[in-house]
Amino acid sequence: SPKGPRRQQLSAPLASRSSAAMAKRVLAVLAGLAAPAAVTAAAAAEHGGHGEELVSGSKAHTYDPESPTEPFDDVAKMITTMFSEDEGVVDRREDGWRGHFCACVENGHISSWYQYASAMYLIDTCNPEAGLVLRSGHLQDRHVEPLQGMMACDTLKLISYCLSHHAPDTIPGSWKDTCSNAHYTVPACDVDCNAAVHHFGFPGFAVVAAALVAFLGRAV
């Protein structure tokens, strides 16, 4: 009957769109699975294949409310320690990353009165020789002053961002736990202390992606 071919013509585009949508969802899931592997892979590339040691060797959180310290002083001390050129502190290539990191944080912006303002309000010093010095006294009431809490959170975000762009392999082994300890003292802060590598990939992902692209081409 004439209705048969017409029904087939209408159902074919619907099936193609459904297949394409499903393939895109699968591709998105695979991309999400690939991202964690990329952090380890990027670290391994910098350290001659020892990326897993960086991740598994990171210390557990050490903040103790019974013996309080100022976690943001620890943040500055950790960056300063990472800047040290002593062997074994940070095992990565010398590509000027310390200076690039300081330029990044010094040009960053954090929450302030009614607007975002220069992070230099909190940064006293940042250079490859002296390390990082924060004016942590400006954040001492962050538990009760919402603006100080936002400033503290933005500072952790800014440092995490700059490390992710200029020394991403230092995040799992050095930065993540120190950042997490400080994060623990900042109310309603959504910083991702492990936000690092902005590129990803693992063996086989490109093959799967290419196969899905080919499938989409046939389905459309």
XYZ file of C-alpha atoms in Angstrom, residues 14-26 215-216 219-220:
17
model
C 13.944 9.189 13.400
C 16.106 6.079 13.741
C 19.135 7.974 12.447
C 18.651 10.788 14.950
C 18.152 8.303 17.781
C 21.348 6.432 16.852
C 23.292 9.673 16.593
C 22.067 10.871 20.005
C 22.975 7.546 21.607
C 26.448 7.606 20.068
C 27.026 11.142 21.350
C 26.031 10.099 24.871
C 28.431 7.155 24.723
C 29.029 5.390 12.869
C 27.473 8.841 13.063
C 23.596 6.986 10.556
C 22.923 10.511 9.306
